[in-house]
Amino acid sequence: MDRTERLLHRLAIEELNVEFAYLIDHDRSESVADLFTEQGSYGRASGERSVGRDAIRLAYATRKAKGPRTARHIFTNLRLTFESDRRASGSCIMTLFAEDGLPPHVAEPFLVADYDDIYECGSDGHWRYTSRTITWLFMQRDGKVSPLPLGGTPHPT
């Protein structure tokens, strides 16, 4: 893969990460599962994991049923390793501001986390997650749990 191809693939993966955040932050989380391969997985380093688009879609539907939530996912420091022109692994850092209910809210981060991803470029030319794993590093508030029930269980902070 030459430098131009590598940069184009990187831009496409950055776009995937931006779309992931946008869909969640703008109350369109029912579409997040489409950013994963058919058998893609989304989980936490602590073990909870939803496998397959249907399971990921169910996790977001369960979260949405709890009522309004205001969130902004901020992804930075994307680092990629291309295994081929169709497969890459990467990591990035997420800072999350989130509160239940409608805005405005106090501007206080909910958490800072690492994301470790495996990406695959499909036959349609679109990059998707085959695996996305979040590791919580810093949490602002004790006793809070993730509102997203990956693997069917809430995650305590």
C-alpha positions as a Markdown table, in Angstrom:
| # | Residue | x | y | z |
|---|---|---|---|---|
| 1 | Met | 0.0 | 0.0 | 0.0 |
| 2 | Asp | 1.5 | 3.3 | -1.0 |
| 3 | Arg | 1.4 | 6.5 | 1.1 |
| 4 | Thr | -1.7 | 8.0 | -0.7 |
| 5 | Glu | -3.7 | 4.7 | -0.3 |
| 6 | Arg | -2.7 | 4.6 | 3.4 |
| 7 | Leu | -3.9 | 8.2 | 3.9 |
| 8 | Leu | -7.2 | 7.5 | 2.2 |
| 9 | His | -7.8 | 4.5 | 4.3 |
| 10 | Arg | -6.9 | 6.5 | 7.4 |
| 11 | Leu | -9.4 | 9.2 | 6.5 |
| 12 | Ala | -12.1 | 6.6 | 6.0 |
| 13 | Ile | -11.4 | 5.1 | 9.4 |
| 14 | Glu | -11.4 | 8.5 | 11.0 |
| 15 | Glu | -14.8 | 9.1 | 9.3 |
| 16 | Leu | -16.0 | 5.8 | 10.8 |
| 17 | Asn | -15.0 | 6.9 | 14.3 |
| 18 | Val | -16.7 | 10.3 | 13.8 |
| 19 | Glu | -19.9 | 8.7 | 12.6 |
| 20 | Phe | -19.9 | 6.4 | 15.6 |
| 21 | Ala | -19.8 | 9.4 | 17.9 |
| 22 | Tyr | -22.3 | 11.5 | 15.8 |
| 23 | Leu | -24.9 | 8.8 | 15.8 |
| 24 | Ile | -24.8 | 8.3 | 19.5 |
| 25 | Asp | -24.6 | 12.0 | 20.3 |
| 26 | His | -27.5 | 13.0 | 18.0 |
| 27 | Asp | -30.0 | 10.4 | 19.2 |
| 28 | Arg | -29.5 | 8.0 | 16.2 |
| 29 | Ser | -27.9 | 5.2 | 18.1 |
| 30 | Glu | -30.2 | 2.6 | 16.4 |
| 31 | Ser | -27.8 | 3.0 | 13.4 |
| 32 | Val | -24.6 | 2.3 | 15.3 |
| 33 | Ala | -24.8 | -1.4 | 14.7 |
| 34 | Asp | -24.5 | -0.8 | 11.0 |
| 35 | Leu | -20.9 | 0.5 | 11.6 |
| 36 | Phe | -19.9 | -3.1 | 12.6 |
| 37 | Thr | -19.4 | -6.1 | 10.4 |
| 38 | Glu | -22.3 | -8.6 | 10.6 |
| 39 | Gln | -20.6 | -10.6 | 13.4 |
| 40 | Gly | -18.7 | -7.6 | 14.8 |
| 41 | Ser | -18.3 | -7.2 | 18.5 |
| 42 | Tyr | -18.5 | -4.3 | 20.9 |
| 43 | Gly | -17.3 | -4.8 | 24.5 |
| 44 | Arg | -15.5 | -3.6 | 27.5 |
| 45 | Ala | -12.1 | -4.7 | 28.7 |
| 46 | Ser | -13.8 | -6.0 | 31.8 |
| 47 | Gly | -15.5 | -8.7 | 29.8 |
| 48 | Glu | -19.0 | -7.6 | 28.8 |
| 49 | Arg | -19.4 | -7.9 | 25.1 |
| 50 | Ser | -22.3 | -7.8 | 22.5 |
| 51 | Val | -21.6 | -9.9 | 19.4 |
| 52 | Gly | -23.3 | -9.3 | 16.1 |
| 53 | Arg | -25.3 | -6.4 | 14.8 |
| 54 | Asp | -28.5 | -7.6 | 16.4 |
| 55 | Ala | -27.0 | -7.7 | 19.8 |
| 56 | Ile | -25.4 | -4.3 | 19.4 |
| 57 | Arg | -28.7 | -2.8 | 18.2 |
| 58 | Leu | -30.5 | -4.3 | 21.2 |
| 59 | Ala | -27.9 | -2.8 | 23.6 |
| 60 | Tyr | -28.6 | 0.7 | 22.2 |
| 61 | Ala | -32.4 | 0.2 | 22.1 |
| 62 | Thr | -32.3 | -0.8 | 25.7 |
| 63 | Arg | -30.3 | 2.3 | 26.6 |
| 64 | Lys | -32.7 | 4.5 | 24.5 |
| 65 | Ala | -35.7 | 3.1 | 26.3 |
| 66 | Lys | -34.5 | 4.6 | 29.6 |
| 67 | Gly | -35.2 | 8.1 | 28.3 |
| 68 | Pro | -33.3 | 11.1 | 27.0 |
| 69 | Arg | -29.5 | 11.3 | 27.4 |
| 70 | Thr | -27.2 | 14.1 | 26.4 |
| 71 | Ala | -23.7 | 13.0 | 25.3 |
| 72 | Arg | -20.7 | 14.1 | 23.4 |
| 73 | His | -18.0 | 11.6 | 22.5 |
| 74 | Ile | -14.7 | 13.2 | 21.7 |
| 75 | Phe | -12.2 | 10.9 | 19.9 |
| 76 | Thr | -8.5 | 11.8 | 19.6 |
| 77 | Asn | -5.0 | 10.3 | 19.0 |
| 78 | Leu | -5.9 | 7.7 | 16.4 |
| 79 | Arg | -3.1 | 5.3 | 15.9 |
| 80 | Leu | -3.4 | 2.8 | 13.1 |
| 81 | Thr | -1.5 | -0.3 | 12.0 |
| 82 | Phe | -2.4 | -1.6 | 8.6 |
| 83 | Glu | -2.2 | -5.4 | 8.4 |
| 84 | Ser | -3.4 | -5.3 | 4.7 |
| 85 | Asp | -5.3 | -3.0 | 2.4 |
| 86 | Arg | -8.5 | -4.5 | 3.9 |
| 87 | Arg | -7.6 | -4.9 | 7.6 |
| 88 | Ala | -6.2 | -2.6 | 10.3 |
| 89 | Ser | -6.0 | -2.4 | 14.0 |
| 90 | Gly | -6.0 | 0.9 | 15.9 |
| 91 | Ser | -6.4 | 2.7 | 19.1 |
| 92 | Cys | -7.8 | 6.1 | 20.1 |
| 93 | Ile | -8.7 | 8.0 | 23.2 |
| 94 | Met | -12.3 | 9.0 | 24.1 |
| 95 | Thr | -13.4 | 11.8 | 26.4 |
| 96 | Leu | -17.1 | 11.5 | 27.2 |
| 97 | Phe | -19.4 | 14.2 | 28.5 |
| 98 | Ala | -22.8 | 12.5 | 29.3 |
| 99 | Glu | -25.8 | 13.0 | 31.6 |
| 100 | Asp | -29.3 | 11.6 | 31.6 |
| 101 | Gly | -31.9 | 14.1 | 30.6 |
| 102 | Leu | -32.0 | 17.0 | 28.2 |
| 103 | Pro | -29.4 | 19.8 | 28.2 |
| 104 | Pro | -28.0 | 22.0 | 29.5 |
| 105 | His | -25.7 | 20.1 | 31.9 |
| 106 | Val | -22.6 | 20.9 | 33.9 |
| 107 | Ala | -19.5 | 20.6 | 31.7 |
| 108 | Glu | -17.8 | 17.8 | 33.5 |
| 109 | Pro | -16.3 | 14.7 | 31.8 |
| 110 | Phe | -18.0 | 11.4 | 32.6 |
| 111 | Leu | -14.9 | 9.4 | 31.7 |
| 112 | Val | -11.8 | 9.1 | 29.7 |
| 113 | Ala | -11.2 | 5.8 | 28.0 |
| 114 | Asp | -9.1 | 3.9 | 25.5 |
| 115 | Tyr | -10.7 | 2.3 | 22.5 |
| 116 | Asp | -8.9 | -0.7 | 20.8 |
| 117 | Asp | -10.4 | -1.5 | 17.4 |
| 118 | Ile | -10.0 | -3.9 | 14.6 |
| 119 | Tyr | -11.3 | -2.5 | 11.3 |
| 120 | Glu | -12.2 | -4.3 | 8.1 |
| 121 | Cys | -12.9 | -2.9 | 4.6 |
| 122 | Gly | -15.8 | -4.6 | 3.0 |
| 123 | Ser | -16.4 | -5.5 | -0.6 |
| 124 | Asp | -18.5 | -2.3 | -0.8 |
| 125 | Gly | -15.3 | -0.2 | 0.1 |
| 126 | His | -16.6 | 0.8 | 3.5 |
| 127 | Trp | -14.6 | 0.3 | 6.7 |
| 128 | Arg | -16.4 | -1.2 | 9.6 |
| 129 | Tyr | -15.5 | -2.4 | 13.1 |
| 130 | Thr | -14.9 | -6.2 | 13.5 |
| 131 | Ser | -14.1 | -5.6 | 17.1 |
| 132 | Arg | -14.3 | -2.5 | 19.4 |
| 133 | Thr | -13.2 | -2.7 | 23.0 |
| 134 | Ile | -13.4 | 0.2 | 25.5 |
| 135 | Thr | -11.1 | 0.4 | 28.6 |
| 136 | Trp | -12.2 | 2.9 | 31.2 |
| 137 | Leu | -9.2 | 4.8 | 32.6 |
| 138 | Phe | -10.6 | 7.9 | 34.4 |
| 139 | Met | -14.1 | 8.3 | 35.8 |
| 140 | Gln | -15.4 | 11.5 | 37.4 |
| 141 | Arg | -18.2 | 10.2 | 39.5 |
| 142 | Asp | -18.2 | 7.2 | 41.9 |
| 143 | Gly | -21.2 | 4.9 | 41.7 |
| 144 | Lys | -22.1 | 5.7 | 38.1 |
| 145 | Val | -22.7 | 2.9 | 35.7 |
| 146 | Ser | -22.6 | 2.8 | 31.9 |
| 147 | Pro | -26.1 | 3.2 | 30.5 |
| 148 | Leu | -25.2 | 0.8 | 27.6 |
| 149 | Pro | -25.8 | -2.8 | 28.6 |
| 150 | Leu | -23.3 | -4.6 | 26.5 |
| 151 | Gly | -23.6 | -8.3 | 26.8 |
| 152 | Gly | -26.8 | -7.7 | 28.7 |
| 153 | Thr | -25.3 | -6.3 | 31.9 |
| 154 | Pro | -24.6 | -2.8 | 33.2 |
| 155 | His | -21.0 | -1.8 | 33.8 |
| 156 | Pro | -20.2 | -0.3 | 37.3 |
| 157 | Thr | -17.6 | 2.5 | 37.4 |
